[in-house]
Every structure is written in structure tokens, then in C-alpha cells.
C-alpha positions as a LaTeX table, in Angstrom:
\begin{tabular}{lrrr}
\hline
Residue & $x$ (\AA) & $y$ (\AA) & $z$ (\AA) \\
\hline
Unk1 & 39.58 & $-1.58$ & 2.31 \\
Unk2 & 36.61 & 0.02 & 0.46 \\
Unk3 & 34.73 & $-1.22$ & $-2.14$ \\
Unk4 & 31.53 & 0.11 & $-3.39$ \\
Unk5 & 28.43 & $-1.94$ & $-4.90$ \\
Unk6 & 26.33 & 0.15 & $-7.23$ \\
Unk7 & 22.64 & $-1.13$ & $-7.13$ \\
Unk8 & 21.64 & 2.19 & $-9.67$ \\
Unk9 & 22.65 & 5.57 & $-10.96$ \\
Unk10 & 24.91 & 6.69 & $-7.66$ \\
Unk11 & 23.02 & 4.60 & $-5.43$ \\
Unk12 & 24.47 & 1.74 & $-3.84$ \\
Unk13 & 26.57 & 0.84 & $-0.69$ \\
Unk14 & 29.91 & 1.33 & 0.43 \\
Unk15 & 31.27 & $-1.98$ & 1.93 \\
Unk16 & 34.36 & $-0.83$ & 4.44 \\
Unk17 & 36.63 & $-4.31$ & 5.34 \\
Unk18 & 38.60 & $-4.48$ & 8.30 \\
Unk19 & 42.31 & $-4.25$ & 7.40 \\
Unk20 & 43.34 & $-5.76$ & 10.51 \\
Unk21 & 41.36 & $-8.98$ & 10.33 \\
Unk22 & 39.81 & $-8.97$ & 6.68 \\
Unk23 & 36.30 & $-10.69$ & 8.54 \\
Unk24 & 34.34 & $-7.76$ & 10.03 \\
Unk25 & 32.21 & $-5.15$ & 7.50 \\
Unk26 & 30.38 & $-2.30$ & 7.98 \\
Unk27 & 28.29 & $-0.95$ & 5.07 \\
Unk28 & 27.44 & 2.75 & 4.52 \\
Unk29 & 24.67 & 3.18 & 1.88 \\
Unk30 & 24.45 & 6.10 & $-0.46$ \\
Unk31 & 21.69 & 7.67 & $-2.44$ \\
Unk32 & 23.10 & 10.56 & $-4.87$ \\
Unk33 & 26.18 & 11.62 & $-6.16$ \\
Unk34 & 26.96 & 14.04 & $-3.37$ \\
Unk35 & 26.64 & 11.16 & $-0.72$ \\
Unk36 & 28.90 & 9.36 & $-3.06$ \\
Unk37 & 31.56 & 11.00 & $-2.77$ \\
Unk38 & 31.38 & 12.29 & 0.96 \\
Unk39 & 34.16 & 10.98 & 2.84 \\
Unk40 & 33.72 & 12.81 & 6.00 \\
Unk41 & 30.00 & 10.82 & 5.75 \\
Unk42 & 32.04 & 7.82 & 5.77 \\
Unk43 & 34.50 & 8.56 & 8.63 \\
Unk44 & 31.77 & 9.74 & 10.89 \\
Unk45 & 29.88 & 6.50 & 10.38 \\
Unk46 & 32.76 & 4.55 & 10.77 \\
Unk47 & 33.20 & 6.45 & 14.02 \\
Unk48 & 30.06 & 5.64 & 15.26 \\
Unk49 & 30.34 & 1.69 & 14.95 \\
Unk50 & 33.64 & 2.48 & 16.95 \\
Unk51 & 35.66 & 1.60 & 13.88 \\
Unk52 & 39.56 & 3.03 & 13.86 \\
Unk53 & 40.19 & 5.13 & 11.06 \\
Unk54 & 44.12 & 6.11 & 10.65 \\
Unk55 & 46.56 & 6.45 & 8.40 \\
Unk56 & 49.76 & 4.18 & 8.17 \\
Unk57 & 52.53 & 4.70 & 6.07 \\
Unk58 & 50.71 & 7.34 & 4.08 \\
Unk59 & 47.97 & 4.73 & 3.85 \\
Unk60 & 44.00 & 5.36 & 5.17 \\
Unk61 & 43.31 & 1.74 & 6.78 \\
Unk62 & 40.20 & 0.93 & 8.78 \\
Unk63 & 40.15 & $-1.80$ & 11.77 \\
Unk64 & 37.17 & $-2.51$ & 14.00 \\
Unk65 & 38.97 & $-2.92$ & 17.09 \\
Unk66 & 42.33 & $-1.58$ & 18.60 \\
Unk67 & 43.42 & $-4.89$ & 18.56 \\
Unk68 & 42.67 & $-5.29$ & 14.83 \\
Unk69 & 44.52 & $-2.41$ & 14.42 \\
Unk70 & 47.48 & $-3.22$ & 16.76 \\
Unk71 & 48.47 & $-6.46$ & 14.87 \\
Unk72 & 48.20 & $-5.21$ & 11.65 \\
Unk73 & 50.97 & $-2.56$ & 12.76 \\
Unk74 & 53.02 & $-5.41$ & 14.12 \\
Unk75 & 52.92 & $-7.20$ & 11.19 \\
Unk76 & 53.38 & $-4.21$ & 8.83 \\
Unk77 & 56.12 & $-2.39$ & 10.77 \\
\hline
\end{tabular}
């Protein structure tokens, strides 16, 4: 789950919630309109906290650890 916190004209942060376990973040700051919007930027820095980034039923969802991700797709399956 994504949601964005403006703190000025496209500045802010994006905050990225695990979908497995709805308790672990990871925030991605932007600074212009073009970082904004950047979802690759995203990916890549969810990447590099190790963060799973896949779609289910035609759904992006985000989990910080395979285990995160493998209950969710118990549950949800």
C-alpha cells in the first residue's frame, strides 16, 4: 500500500506499507515532479531494502519479507 505525504509543491515522501503484515514501512522521499511520479525509482528502492514487489491477482502488493508475502497469498488465495 502506498500513500504519499506532501510536505510542499511535489515534495514530500512516499510511505510504502507492507501488505503482508500492515507493521513494517519504508519511505522514499521525492523532490520534483519527475521524482514524483517515477515508479521504477520506487521499485529499485524497494529492492534495495530487500522489499518483494509482485503482482497478485492483477494487483502490485509490496511485503518486506518472503514470509510476509507467503501468508498474505495463503490468506488471499
Amino acid at each position: 500500500m502506498k500513500e504519499t505525504h506532501w510536505e510542499g509543491y511535489y515534495e514530500g515522501t512516499h510511505e510504502i506499507t507492507c501488505d503482508g503484515c500492515k507493521r513494517k514501512h519504508i519511505l522514499v522521499p521525492f523532490h520534483n515532479e519527475d521524482e514524483y511520479r517515477d515508479y521504477e525509482r520506487i521499485r529499485r528502492a524497494l529492492t534495495k531494502e530487500k522489499w518483494i514487489h509482485m503482482k497478485i491477482h492483477g494487483v502490485w502488493s509490496d511485503f518486506h519479507s518472503e514470509t510476509c508475502r507467503d501468508n498474505y497469498i495463503k490468506s488471499n488465495t
